[in-house]
Tab-separated table of C-alpha atoms and ligand atoms in Angstrom:
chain	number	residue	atom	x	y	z
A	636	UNK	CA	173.218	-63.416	143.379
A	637	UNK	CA	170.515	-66.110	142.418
A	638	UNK	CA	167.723	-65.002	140.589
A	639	UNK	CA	166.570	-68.005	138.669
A	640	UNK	CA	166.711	-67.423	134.920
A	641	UNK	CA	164.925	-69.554	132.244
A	642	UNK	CA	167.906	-70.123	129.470
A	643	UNK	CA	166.402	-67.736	127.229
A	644	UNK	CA	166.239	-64.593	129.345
A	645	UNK	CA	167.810	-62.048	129.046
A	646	UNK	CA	171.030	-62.225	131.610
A	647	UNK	CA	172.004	-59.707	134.450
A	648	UNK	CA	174.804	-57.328	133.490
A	649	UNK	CA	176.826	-56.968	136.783
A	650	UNK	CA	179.331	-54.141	136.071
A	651	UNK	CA	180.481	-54.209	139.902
A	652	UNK	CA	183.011	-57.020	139.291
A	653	UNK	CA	183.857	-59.683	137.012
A	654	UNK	CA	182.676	-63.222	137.712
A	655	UNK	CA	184.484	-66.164	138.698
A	656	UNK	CA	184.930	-69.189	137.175
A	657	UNK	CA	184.365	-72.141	139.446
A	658	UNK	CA	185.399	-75.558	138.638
A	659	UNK	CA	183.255	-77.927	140.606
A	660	UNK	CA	183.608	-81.504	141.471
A	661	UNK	CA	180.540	-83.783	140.962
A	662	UNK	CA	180.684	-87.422	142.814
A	663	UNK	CA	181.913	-89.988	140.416
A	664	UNK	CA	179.130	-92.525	141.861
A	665	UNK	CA	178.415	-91.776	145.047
A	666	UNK	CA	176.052	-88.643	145.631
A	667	UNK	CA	177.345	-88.322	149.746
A	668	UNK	CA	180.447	-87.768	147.788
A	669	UNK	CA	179.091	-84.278	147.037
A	670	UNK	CA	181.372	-81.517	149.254
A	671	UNK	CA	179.327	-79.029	151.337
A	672	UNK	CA	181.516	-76.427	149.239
A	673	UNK	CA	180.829	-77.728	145.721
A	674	UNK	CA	176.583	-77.582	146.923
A	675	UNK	CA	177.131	-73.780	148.232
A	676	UNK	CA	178.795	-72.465	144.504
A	677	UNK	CA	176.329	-74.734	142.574
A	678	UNK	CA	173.284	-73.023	144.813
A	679	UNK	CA	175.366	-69.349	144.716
A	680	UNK	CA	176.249	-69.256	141.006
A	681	UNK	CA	174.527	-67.352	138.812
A	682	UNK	CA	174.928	-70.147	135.908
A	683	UNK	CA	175.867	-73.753	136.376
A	684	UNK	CA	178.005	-74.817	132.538
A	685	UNK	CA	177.262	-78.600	132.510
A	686	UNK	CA	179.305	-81.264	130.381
A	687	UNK	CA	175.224	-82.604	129.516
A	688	UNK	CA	172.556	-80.523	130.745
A	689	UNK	CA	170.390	-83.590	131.856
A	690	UNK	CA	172.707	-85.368	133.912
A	691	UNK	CA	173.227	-82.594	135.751
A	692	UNK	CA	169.881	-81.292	136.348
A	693	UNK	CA	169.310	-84.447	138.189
A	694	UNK	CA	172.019	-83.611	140.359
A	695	UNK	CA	170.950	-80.452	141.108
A	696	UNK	CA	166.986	-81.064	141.557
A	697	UNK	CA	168.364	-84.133	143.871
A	698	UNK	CA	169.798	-81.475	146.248
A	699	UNK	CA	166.881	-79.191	145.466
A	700	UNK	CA	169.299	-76.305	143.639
A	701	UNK	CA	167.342	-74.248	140.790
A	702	UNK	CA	170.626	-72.610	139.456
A	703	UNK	CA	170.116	-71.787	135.556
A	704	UNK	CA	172.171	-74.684	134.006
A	705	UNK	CA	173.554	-73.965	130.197
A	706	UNK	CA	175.946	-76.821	128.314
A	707	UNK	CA	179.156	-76.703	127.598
A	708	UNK	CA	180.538	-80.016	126.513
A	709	UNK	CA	183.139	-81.369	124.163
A	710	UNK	CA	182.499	-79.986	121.193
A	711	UNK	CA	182.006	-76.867	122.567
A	712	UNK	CA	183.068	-74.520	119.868
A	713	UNK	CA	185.067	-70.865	120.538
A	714	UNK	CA	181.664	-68.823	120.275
A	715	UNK	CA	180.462	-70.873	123.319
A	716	UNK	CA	183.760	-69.967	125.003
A	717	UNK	CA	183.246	-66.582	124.056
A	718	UNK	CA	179.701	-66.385	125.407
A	719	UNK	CA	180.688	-67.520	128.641
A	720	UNK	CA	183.385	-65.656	128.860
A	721	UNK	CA	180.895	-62.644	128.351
A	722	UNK	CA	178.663	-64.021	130.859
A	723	UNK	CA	181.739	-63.727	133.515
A	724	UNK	CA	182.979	-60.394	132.330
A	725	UNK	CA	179.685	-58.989	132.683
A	726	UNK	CA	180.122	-60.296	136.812
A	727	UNK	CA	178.061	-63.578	136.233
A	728	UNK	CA	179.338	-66.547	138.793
A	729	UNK	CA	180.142	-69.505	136.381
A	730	UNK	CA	180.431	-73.342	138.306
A	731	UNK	CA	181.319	-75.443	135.182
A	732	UNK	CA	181.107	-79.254	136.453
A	733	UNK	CA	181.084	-82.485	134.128
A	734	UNK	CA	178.498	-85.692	134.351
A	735	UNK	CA	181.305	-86.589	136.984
A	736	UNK	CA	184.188	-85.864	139.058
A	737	UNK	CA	186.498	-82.988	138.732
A	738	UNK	CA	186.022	-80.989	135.235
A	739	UNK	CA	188.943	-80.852	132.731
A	740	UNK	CA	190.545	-83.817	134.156
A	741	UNK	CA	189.275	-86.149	130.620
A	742	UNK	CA	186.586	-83.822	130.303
A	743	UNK	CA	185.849	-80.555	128.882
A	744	UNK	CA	186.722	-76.992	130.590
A	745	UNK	CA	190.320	-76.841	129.842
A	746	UNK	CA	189.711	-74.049	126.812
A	747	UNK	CA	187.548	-72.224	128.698
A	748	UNK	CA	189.999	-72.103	132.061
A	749	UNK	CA	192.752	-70.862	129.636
A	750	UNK	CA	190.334	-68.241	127.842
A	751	UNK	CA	189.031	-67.544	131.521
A	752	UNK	CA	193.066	-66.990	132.575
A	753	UNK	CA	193.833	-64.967	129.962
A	754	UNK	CA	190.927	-62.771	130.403
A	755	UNK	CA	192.285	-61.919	133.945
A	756	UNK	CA	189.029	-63.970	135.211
A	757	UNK	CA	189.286	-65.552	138.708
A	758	UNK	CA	189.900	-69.371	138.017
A	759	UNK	CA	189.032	-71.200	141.458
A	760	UNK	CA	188.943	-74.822	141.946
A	761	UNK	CA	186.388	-76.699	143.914
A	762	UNK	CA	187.949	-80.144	144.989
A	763	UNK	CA	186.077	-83.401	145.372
A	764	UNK	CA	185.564	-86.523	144.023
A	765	UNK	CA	188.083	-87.732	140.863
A	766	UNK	CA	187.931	-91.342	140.021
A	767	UNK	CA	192.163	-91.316	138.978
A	768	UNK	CA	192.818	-90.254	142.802
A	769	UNK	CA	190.250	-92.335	144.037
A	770	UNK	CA	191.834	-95.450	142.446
A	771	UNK	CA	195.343	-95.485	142.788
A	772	UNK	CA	195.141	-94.290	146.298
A	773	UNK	CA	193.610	-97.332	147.095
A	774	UNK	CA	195.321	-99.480	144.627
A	775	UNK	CA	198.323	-100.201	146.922
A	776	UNK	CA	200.611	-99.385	144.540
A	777	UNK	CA	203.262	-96.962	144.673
A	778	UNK	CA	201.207	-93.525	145.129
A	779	UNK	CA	204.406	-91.239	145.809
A	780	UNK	CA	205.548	-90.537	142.102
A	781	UNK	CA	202.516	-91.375	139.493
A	782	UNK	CA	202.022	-90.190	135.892
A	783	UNK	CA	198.203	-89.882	134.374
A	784	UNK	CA	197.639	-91.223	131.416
A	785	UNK	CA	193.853	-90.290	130.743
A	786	UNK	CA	192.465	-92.589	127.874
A	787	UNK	CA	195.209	-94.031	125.185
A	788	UNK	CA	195.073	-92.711	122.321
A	789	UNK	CA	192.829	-95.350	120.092
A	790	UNK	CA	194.737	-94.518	116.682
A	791	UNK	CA	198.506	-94.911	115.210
A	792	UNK	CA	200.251	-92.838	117.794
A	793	UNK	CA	198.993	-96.251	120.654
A	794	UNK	CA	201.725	-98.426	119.876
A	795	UNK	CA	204.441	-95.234	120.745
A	796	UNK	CA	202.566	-94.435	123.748
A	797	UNK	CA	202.699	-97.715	124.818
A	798	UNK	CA	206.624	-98.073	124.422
A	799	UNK	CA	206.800	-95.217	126.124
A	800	UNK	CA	204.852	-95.941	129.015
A	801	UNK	CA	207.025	-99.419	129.385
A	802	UNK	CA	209.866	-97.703	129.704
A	803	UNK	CA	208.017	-95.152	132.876
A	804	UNK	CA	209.290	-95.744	136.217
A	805	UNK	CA	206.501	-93.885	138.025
A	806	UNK	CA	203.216	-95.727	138.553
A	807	UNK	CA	200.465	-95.600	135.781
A	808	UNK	CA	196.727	-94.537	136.054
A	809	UNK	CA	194.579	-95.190	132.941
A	810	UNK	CA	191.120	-94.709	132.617
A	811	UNK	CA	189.774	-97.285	129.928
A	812	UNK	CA	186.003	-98.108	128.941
A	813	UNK	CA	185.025	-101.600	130.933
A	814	UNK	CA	184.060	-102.923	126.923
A	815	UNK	CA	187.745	-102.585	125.816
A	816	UNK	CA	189.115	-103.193	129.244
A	817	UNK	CA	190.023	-106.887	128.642
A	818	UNK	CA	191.851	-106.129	124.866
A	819	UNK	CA	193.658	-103.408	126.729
A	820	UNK	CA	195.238	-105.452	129.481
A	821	UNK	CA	196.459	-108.085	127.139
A	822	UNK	CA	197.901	-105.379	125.134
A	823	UNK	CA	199.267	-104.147	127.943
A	824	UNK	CA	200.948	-106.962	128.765
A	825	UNK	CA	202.440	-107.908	126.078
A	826	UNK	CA	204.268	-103.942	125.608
A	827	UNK	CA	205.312	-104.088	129.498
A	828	UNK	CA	205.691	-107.783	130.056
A	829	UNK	CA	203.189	-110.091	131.694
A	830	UNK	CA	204.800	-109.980	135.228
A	831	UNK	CA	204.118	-106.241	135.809
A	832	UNK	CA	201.729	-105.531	139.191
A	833	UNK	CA	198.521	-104.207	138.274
A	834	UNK	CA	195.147	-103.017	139.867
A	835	UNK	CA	191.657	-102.687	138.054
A	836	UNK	CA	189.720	-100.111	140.408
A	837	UNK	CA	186.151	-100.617	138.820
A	838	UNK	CA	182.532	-98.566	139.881
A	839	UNK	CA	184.350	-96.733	142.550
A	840	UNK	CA	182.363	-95.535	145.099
A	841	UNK	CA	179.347	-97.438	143.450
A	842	UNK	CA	177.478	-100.513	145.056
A	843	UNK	CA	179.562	-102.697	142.794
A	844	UNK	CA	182.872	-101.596	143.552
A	845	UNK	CA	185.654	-103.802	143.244
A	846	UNK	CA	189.624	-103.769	142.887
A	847	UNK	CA	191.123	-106.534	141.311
A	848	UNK	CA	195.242	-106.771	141.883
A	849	UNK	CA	197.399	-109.150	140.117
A	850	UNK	CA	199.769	-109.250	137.000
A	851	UNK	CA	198.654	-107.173	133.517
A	852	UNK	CA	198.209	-110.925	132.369
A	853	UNK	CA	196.103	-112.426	135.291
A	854	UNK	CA	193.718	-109.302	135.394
A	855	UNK	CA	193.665	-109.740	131.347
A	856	UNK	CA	192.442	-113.443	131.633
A	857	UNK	CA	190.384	-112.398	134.613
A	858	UNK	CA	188.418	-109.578	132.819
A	859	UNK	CA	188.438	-111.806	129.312
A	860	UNK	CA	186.208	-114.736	131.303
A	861	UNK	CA	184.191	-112.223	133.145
A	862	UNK	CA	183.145	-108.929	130.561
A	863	UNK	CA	182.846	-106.464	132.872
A	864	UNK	CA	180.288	-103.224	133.424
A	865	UNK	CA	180.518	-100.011	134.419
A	866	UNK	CA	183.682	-97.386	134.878
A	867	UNK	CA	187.150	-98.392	135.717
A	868	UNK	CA	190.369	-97.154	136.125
A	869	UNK	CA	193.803	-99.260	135.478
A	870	UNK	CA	196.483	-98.766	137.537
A	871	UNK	CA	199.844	-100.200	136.682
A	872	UNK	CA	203.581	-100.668	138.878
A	873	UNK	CA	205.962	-98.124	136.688
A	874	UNK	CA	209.209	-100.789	135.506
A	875	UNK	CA	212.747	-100.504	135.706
A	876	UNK	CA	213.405	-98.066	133.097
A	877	UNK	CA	214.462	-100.814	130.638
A	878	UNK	CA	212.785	-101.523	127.577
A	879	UNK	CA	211.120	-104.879	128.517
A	880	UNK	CA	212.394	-108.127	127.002
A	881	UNK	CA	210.239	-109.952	124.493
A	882	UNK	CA	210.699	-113.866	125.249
A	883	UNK	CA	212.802	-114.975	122.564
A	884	UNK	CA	210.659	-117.134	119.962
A	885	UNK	CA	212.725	-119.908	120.729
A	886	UNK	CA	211.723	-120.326	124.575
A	887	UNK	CA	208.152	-119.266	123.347
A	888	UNK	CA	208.113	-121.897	121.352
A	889	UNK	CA	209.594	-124.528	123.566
A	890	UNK	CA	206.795	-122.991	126.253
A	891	UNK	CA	204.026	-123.933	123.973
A	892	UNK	CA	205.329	-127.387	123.366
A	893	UNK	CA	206.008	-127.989	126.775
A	894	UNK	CA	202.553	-126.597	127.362
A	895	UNK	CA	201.216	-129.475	124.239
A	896	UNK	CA	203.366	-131.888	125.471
A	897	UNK	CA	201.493	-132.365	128.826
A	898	UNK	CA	198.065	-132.741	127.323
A	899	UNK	CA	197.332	-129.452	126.302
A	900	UNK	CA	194.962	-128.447	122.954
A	901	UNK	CA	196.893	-125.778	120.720
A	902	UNK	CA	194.246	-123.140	122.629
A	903	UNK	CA	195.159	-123.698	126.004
A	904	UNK	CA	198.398	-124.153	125.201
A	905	UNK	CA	198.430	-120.396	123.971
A	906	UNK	CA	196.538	-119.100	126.490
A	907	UNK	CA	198.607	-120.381	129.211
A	908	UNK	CA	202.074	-119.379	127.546
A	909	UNK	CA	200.148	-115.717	126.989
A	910	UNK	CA	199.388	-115.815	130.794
A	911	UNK	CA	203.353	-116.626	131.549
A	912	UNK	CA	204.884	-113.858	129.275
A	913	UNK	CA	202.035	-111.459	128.257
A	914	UNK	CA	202.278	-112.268	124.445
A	915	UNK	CA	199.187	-112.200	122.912
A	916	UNK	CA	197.093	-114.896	122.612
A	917	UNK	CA	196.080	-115.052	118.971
A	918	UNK	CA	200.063	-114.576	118.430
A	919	UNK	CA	200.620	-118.035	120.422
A	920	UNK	CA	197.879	-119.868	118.528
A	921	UNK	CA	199.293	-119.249	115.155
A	922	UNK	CA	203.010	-120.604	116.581
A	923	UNK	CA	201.301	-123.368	118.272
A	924	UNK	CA	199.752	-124.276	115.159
A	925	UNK	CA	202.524	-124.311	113.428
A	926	UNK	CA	204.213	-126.553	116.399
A	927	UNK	CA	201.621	-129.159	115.482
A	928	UNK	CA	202.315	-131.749	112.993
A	929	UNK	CA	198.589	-132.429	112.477
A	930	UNK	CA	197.375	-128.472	113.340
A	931	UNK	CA	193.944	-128.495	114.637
A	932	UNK	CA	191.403	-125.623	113.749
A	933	UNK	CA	190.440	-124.078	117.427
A	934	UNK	CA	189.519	-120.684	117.189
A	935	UNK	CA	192.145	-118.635	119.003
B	2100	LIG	N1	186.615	-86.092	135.185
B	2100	LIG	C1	186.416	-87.441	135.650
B	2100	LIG	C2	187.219	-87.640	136.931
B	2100	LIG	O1	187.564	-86.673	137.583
B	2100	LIG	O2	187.457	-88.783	137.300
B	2100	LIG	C3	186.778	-88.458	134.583
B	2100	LIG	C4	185.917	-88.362	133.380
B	2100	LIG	S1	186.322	-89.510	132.144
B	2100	LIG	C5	185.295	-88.950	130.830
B	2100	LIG	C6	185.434	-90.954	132.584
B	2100	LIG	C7	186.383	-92.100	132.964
B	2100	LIG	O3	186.749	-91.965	134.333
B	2100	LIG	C8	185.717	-93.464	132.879
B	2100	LIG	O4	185.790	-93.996	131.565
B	2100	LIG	C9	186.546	-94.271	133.838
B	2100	LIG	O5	187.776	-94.635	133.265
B	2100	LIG	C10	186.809	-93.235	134.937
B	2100	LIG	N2	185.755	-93.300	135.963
B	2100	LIG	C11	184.788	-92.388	136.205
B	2100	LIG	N3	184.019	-92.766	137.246
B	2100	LIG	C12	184.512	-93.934	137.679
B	2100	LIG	C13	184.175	-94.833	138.730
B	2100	LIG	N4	183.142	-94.608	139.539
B	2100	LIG	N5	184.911	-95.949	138.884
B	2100	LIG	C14	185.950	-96.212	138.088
B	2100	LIG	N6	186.324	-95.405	137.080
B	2100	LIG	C15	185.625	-94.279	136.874
């Protein structure tokens, strides 16, 4: 069924069957990415439910599709649900997609999929492109056991996640805005321990991709001296199961002096002890301060 509706006509009532709900992969950068599936639904459907109607009408007019697009996004509220559950009842094809990759995985849909479930509606999955996946299977890391994180929570409950998480065996995927990406690492580091393997997968599948591997600290100071753009994805070695050890002040301090000792400001001094042990940096300066008879007034 494709007649082309504008969004304000009236809609088909199809009593023969009800709809199906298809979930349908966008790329995440790269439009080849696009399955031959995922363009047959978005051409078939009845109604395309995009996360922002824009982005996705350039996707479709770039593949020439004229499917009648209406949003459903994040703060989609239960009357939307309800209206699109209508629209399927009443035997309307639904392909719900996001500005990219697979819907409900960080983005909206999962509401309506349970709504959609318990309505006895079809539920079918169109695989494709999912920037998690994407990343860790080329990370190098362990891929056989892996736990996904989505985005950390941003308010109190952060610092339990994080203990949490140092404590996970299984490898760690993390998707993270590139502006907070360097804070994050550091604070990484310093909850897991400086030494733990990590991979940055950044603008996967986009003409700037890159991976960068090394320890939460290296890809910390890496990212701090280079602000990066665009989408990424952290990927992180699960640990031992043990909660990791803090370096005692003592040998903290005893780093930073050594660190002073052979010629070092109070800055550097912190930055390289944070780079050996994944304390923070501002945390160092303060000690190293402290360390120093006549403290200097670097900004940490
Ligand atoms: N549903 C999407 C999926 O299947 O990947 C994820 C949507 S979530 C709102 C957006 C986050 O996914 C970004 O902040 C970033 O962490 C990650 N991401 C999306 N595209 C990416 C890309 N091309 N490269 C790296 N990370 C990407």
């Amino acid at each position: 069924m494709s007649r082309k509706t504008s969004q304000t006509d009236a809609l088909d009532v199809k009593t023969s069957r009800p709809g199906r709900l298809r979930l349908v992969a966008t790329p995440i950068g790269n439009l080849e990415d696009i399955t031959v599936r995922a363009l047959r639904i978005l051409r078939e459907s009845d109604i395309v439910a995009a996360e922002d109607t824009r982005v996705t009408g350039k996707l479709l007019r770039h593949f020439d599709i004229d499917t009648r697009l209406i949003s459903h996004h994040a703060h989609s509220g239960q009357e939307d649900i309800i209206h699109l559950i209508t629209l399927l009842t009443q035997g309307n094809d639904v392909a719900l997609v996001s500005d990219a990759g697979t819907p409900c995985i960080s983005d909206p849909g999962q509401q309506l999929v349970r709504a959609a479930i318990d309505c006895g509606i079809i539920v079918e999955p169109i695989p494709g492109a999912c920037a998690a996946i994407a990343a860790i299977s080329a990370s190098g890391l362990l891929t056989g056991q892996f736990t996904f994180e989505g985005f950390l929570p941003k308010t109190n409950d952060r610092k339990e996640r994080l203990a949490a998480l140092a404590i996970e065996r299984r490898t760690m995927v993390i998707y993270e805005s590139t502006h907070r990406l360097a804070d994050s690492l550091a604070e990484l580091a310093e909850a897991f321990g400086a030494n733990r393997q990590a991979v940055v997968a950044r603008e996967v599948t986009k003409l700037h991709e890159s991976f960068i591997r090394g320890t939460l600290a290296e890809c910390a100071e890496h990212y701090k001296a280079e602000p990066p753009r665009g989408e990424c994805v952290i990927i992180i070695e699960g640990g031992t199961g043990e909660v990791p050890e803090r370096p005692a002040e003592v040998a903290v301090e005893t780093l930073l002096l050594d660190a002073m000792l052979a010629g070092k400001s109070t800055k550097e001094a912190a930055r390289e002890v944070a780079n050996k042990t994944g304390l923070g940096r501002r945390e160092l300066y303060a000690i190293a301060v402290k360390l120093q008879p006549d403290s200097d007034v670097e900004e940490g």
